PDB file of C-alpha atoms in Angstrom:
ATOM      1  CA  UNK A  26     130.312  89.234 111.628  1.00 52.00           C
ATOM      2  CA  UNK A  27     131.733  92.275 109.379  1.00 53.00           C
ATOM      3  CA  UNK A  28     129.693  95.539 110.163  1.00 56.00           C
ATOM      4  CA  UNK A  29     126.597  93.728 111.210  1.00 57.00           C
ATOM      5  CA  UNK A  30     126.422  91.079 108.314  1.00 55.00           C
ATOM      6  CA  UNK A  31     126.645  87.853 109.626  1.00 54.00           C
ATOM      7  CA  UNK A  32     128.664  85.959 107.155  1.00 50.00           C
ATOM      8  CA  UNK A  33     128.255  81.785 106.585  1.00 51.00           C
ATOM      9  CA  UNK A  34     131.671  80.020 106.824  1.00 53.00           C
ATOM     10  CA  UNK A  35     132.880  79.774 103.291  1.00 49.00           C
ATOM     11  CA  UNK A  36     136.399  79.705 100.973  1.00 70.00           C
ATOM     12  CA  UNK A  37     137.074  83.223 100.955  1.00 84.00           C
ATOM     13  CA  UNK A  38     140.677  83.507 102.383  1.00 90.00           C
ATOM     14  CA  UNK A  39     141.592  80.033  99.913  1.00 88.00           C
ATOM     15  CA  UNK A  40     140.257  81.627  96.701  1.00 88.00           C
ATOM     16  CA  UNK A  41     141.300  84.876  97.240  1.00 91.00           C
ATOM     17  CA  UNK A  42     144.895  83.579  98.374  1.00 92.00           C
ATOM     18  CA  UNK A  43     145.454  81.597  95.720  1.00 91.00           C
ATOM     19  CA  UNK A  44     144.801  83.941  92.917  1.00 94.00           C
ATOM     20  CA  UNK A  45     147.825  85.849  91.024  1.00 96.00           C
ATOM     21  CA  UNK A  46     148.186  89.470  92.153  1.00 96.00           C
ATOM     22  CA  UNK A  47     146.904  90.864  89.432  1.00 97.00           C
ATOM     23  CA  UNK A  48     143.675  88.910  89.600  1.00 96.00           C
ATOM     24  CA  UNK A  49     143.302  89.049  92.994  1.00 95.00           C
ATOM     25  CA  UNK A  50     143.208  93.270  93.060  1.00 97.00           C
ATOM     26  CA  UNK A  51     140.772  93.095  90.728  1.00 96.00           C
ATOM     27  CA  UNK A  52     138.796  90.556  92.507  1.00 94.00           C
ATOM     28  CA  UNK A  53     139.130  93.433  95.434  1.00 96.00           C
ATOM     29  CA  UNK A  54     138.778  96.114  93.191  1.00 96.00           C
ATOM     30  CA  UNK A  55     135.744  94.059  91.937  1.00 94.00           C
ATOM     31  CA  UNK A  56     134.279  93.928  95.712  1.00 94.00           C
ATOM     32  CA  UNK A  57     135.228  97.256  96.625  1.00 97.00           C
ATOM     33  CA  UNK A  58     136.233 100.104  94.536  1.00 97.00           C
ATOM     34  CA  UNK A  59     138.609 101.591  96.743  1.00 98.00           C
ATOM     35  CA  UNK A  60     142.204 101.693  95.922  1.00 98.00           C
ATOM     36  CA  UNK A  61     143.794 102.013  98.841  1.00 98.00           C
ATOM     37  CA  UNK A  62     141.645  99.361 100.452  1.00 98.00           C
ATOM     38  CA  UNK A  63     142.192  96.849  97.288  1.00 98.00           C
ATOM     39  CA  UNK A  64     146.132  97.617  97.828  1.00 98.00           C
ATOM     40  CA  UNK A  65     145.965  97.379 101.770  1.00 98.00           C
ATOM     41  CA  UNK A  66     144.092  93.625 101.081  1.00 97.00           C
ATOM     42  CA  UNK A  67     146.543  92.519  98.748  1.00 97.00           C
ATOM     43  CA  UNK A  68     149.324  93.858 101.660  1.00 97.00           C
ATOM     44  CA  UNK A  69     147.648  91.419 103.577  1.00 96.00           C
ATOM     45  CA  UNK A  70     147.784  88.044 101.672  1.00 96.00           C
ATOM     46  CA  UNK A  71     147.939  85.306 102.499  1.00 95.00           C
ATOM     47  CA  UNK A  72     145.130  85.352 104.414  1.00 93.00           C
ATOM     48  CA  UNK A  73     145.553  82.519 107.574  1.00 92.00           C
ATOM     49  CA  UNK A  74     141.676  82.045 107.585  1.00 91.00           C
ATOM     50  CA  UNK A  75     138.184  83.976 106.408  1.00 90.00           C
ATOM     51  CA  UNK A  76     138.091  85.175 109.989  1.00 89.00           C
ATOM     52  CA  UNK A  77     141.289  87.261 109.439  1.00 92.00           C
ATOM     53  CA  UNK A  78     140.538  88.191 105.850  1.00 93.00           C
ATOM     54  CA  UNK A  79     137.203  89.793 107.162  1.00 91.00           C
ATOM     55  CA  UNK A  80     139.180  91.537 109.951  1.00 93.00           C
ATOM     56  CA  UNK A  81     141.707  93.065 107.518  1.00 95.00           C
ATOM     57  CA  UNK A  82     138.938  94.085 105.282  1.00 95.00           C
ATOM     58  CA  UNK A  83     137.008  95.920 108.264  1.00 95.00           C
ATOM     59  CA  UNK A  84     140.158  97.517 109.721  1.00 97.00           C
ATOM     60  CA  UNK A  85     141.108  98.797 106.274  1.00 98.00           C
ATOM     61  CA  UNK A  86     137.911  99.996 105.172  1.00 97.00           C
ATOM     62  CA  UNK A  87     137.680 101.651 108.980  1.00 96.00           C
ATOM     63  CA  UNK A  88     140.999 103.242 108.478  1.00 97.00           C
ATOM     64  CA  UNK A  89     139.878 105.131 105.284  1.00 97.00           C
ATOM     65  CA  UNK A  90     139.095 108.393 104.889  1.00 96.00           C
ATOM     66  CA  UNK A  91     136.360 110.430 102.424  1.00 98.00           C
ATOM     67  CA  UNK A  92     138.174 110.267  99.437  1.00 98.00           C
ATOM     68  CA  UNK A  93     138.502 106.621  99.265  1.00 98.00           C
ATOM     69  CA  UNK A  94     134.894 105.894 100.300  1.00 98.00           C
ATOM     70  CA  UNK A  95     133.940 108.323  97.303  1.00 98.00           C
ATOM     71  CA  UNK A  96     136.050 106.220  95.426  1.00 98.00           C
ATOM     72  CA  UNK A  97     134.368 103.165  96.343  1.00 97.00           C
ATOM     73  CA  UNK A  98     131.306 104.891  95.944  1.00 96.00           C
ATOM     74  CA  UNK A  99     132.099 105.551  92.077  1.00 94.00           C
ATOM     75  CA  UNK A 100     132.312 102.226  91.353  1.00 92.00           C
ATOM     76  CA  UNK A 101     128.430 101.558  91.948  1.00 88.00           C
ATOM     77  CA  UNK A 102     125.992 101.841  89.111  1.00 78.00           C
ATOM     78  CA  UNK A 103     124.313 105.697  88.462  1.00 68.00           C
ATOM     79  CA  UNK A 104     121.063 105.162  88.900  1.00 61.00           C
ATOM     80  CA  UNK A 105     120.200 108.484  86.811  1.00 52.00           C
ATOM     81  CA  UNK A 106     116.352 108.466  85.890  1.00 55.00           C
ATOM     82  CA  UNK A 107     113.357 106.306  85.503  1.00 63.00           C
ATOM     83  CA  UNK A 108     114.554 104.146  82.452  1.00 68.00           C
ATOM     84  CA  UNK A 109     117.987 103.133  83.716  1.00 62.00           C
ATOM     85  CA  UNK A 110     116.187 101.678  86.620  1.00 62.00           C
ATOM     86  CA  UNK A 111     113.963  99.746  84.769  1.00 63.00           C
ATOM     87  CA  UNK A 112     116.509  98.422  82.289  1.00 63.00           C
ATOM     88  CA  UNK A 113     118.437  98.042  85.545  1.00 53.00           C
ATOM     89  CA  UNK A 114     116.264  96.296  87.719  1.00 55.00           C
ATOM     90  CA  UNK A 115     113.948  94.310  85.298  1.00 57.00           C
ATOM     91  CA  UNK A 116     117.141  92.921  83.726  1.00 51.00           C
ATOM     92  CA  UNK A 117     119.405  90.469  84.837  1.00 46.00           C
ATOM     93  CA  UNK A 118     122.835  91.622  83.850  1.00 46.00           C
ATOM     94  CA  UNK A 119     124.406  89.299  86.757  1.00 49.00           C
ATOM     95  CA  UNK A 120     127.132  91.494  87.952  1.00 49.00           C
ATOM     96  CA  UNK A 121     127.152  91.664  91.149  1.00 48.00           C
ATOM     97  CA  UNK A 122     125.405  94.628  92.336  1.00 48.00           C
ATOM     98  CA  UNK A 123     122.283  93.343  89.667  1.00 46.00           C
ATOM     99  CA  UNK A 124     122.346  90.455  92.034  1.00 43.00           C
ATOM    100  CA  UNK A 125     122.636  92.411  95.046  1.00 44.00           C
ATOM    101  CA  UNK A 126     119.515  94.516  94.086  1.00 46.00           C
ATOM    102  CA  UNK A 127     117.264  91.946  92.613  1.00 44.00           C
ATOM    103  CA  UNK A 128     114.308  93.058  94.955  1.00 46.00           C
ATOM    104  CA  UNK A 129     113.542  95.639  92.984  1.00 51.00           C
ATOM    105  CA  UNK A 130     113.073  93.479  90.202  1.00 53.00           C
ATOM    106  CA  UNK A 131     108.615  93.512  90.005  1.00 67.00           C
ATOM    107  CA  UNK A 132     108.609  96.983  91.684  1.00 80.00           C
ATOM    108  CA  UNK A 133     105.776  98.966  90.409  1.00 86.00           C
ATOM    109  CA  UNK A 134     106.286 102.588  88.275  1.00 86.00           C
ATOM    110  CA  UNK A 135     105.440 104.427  91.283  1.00 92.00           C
ATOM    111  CA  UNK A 136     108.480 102.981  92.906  1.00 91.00           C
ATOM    112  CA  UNK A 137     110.457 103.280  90.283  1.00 89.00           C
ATOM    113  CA  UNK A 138     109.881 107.227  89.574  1.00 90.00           C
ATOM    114  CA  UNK A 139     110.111 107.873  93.116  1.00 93.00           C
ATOM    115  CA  UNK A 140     113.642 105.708  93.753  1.00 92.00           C
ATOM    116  CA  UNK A 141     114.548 107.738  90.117  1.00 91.00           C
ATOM    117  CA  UNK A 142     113.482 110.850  91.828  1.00 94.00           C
ATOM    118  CA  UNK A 143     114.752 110.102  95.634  1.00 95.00           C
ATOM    119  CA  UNK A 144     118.075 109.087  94.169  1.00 94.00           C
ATOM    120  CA  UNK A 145     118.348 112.614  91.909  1.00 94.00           C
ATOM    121  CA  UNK A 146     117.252 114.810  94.993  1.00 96.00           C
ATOM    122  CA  UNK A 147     120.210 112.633  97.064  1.00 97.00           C
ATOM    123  CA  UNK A 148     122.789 112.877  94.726  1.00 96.00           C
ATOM    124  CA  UNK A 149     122.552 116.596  94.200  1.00 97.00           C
ATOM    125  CA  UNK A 150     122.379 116.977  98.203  1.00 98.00           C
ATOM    126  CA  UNK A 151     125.557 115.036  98.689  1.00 98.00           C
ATOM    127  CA  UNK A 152     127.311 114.771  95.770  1.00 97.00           C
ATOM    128  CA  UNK A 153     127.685 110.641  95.614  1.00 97.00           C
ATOM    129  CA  UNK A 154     124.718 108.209  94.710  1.00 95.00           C
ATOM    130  CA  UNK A 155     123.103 106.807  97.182  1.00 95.00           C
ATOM    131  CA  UNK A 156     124.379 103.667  99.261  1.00 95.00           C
ATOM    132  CA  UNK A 157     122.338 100.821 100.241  1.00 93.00           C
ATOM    133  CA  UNK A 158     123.223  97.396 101.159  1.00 92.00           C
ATOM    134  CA  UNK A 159     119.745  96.571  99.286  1.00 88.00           C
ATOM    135  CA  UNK A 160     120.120  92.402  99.749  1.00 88.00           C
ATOM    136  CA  UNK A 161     117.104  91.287 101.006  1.00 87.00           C
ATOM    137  CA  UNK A 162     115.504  94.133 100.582  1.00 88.00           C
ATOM    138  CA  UNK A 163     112.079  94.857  98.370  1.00 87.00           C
ATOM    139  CA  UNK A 164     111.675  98.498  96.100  1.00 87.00           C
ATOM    140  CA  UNK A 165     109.571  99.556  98.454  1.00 90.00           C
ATOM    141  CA  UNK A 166     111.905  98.909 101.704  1.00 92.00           C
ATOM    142  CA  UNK A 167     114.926 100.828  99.618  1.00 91.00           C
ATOM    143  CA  UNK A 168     112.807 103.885  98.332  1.00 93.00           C
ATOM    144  CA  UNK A 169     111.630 104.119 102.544  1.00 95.00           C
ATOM    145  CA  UNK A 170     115.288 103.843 103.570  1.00 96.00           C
ATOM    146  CA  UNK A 171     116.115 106.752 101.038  1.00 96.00           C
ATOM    147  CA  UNK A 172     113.366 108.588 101.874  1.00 97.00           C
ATOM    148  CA  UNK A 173     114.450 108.445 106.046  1.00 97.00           C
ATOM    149  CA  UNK A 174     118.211 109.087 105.002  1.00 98.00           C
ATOM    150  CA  UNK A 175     117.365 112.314 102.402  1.00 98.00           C
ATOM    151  CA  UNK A 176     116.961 114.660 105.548  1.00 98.00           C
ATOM    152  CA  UNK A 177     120.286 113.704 106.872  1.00 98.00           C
ATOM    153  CA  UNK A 178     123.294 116.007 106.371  1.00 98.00           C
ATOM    154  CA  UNK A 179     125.694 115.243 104.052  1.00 98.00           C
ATOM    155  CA  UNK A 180     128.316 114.251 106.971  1.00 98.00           C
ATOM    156  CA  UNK A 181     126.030 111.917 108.507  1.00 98.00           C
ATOM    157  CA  UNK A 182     125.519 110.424 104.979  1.00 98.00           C
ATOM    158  CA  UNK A 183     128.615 109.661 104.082  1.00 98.00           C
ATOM    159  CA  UNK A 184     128.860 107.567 107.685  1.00 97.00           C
ATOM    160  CA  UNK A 185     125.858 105.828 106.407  1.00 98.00           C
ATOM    161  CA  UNK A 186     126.732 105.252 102.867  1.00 97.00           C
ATOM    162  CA  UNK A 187     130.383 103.816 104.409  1.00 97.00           C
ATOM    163  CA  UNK A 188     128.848 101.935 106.668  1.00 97.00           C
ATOM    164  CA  UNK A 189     126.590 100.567 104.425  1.00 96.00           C
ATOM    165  CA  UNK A 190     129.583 100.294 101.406  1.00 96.00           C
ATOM    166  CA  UNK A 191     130.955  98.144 104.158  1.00 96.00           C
ATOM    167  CA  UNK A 192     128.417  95.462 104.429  1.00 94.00           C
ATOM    168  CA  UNK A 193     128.340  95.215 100.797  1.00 94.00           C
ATOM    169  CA  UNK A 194     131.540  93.999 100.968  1.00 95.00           C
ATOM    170  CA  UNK A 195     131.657  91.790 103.147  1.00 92.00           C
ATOM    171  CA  UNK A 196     128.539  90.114 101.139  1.00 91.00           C
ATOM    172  CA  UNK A 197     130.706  90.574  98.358  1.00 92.00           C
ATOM    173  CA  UNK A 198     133.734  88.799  99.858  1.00 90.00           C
ATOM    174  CA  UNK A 199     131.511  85.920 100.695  1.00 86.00           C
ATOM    175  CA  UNK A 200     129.789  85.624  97.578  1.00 84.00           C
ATOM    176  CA  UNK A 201     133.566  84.908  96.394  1.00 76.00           C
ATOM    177  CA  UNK A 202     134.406  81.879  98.721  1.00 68.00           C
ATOM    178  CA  UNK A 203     130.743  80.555  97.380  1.00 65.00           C
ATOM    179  CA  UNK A 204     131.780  80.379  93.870  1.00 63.00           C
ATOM    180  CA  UNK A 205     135.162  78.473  94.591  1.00 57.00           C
ATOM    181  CA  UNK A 206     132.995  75.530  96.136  1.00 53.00           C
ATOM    182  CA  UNK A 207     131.247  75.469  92.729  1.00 46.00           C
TER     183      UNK A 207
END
């Protein structure tokens, strides 16, 4: 378990492990947009199993401060205004926060101008987009979660958002020992 996501045993310390340095920072840098965590995970390899590669990646990413979660923050997709949601969210680009969000895929144009909307108003309270591990999770679940977190201060958001950058990662992480079975 990594921050509350309980992962399925997969490859994740093998793939990751054996992948040149260079392509294994991106890999992290792909999973996690931090620097300083992408360098502390390379510090790391090898990994002796995924159970230690999901410790280091929790005690790294605990270990961070604001900066680097902003950091990791920056490497998420804007959602700016109606249209990029739509293009977004209809679309299948398969990167893999497209994936990740695929339940809004089918949401209606009220969700959509409100998420547009919720995510403007959130943005310009806190000054980073808003976080959500959104796998799993419909339009309508997302825009409620946004709408519960907008009261927040921006402290207790950025606790949230790193908690929730967190379990993106770890999905993230496992998502990569999936795709060296293939």
């Amino acid at each position: 378990v990594f921050f509350g996501v309980a992962l399925e045993p997969e490859l994740m310390s093998s793939f990751l492990n054996g992948l040149p340095e260079q392509e294994a920072r991106d890999k992290f840098l792909e999973t996690c947009h931090s620097t300083r965590w992408a360098e502390g995970m390379l510090a790391q390899r090898p990994f002796e199993d995924d159970a230690a590669l999901l410790k280091g990646a929790q005690e790294i990413w605990e270990r961070l401060g604001e900066e680097d979660w902003l950091e990791a923050f920056r490497g998420h997709p804007k959602i700016g205004d109606a249209e990029s949601l739509r293009k977004k969210y209809h679309g299948n680009s398969g990167s893999l926060s497209s994936v990740e969000q695929s339940g809004v895929s089918g949401a209606s144009e009220e969700v959509i101008q409100a998420l547009a909307k919720g995510n403007q108003d959130y943005e310009e309270k806190n000054g980073f987009i808003f976080i959500v591990c959104a796998s799993g999770k419909s339009a309508a679940e997302m825009l409620e979660i946004l709408q519960g977190r907008l009261p927040n201060d921006r402290d207790q958001e950025l606790k949230n958002a790193a908690v929730e950058q967190a379990k993106i990662t770890a999905l993230r992480l496992q998502k990569f020992g999936a795709s060296a079975q293939l």
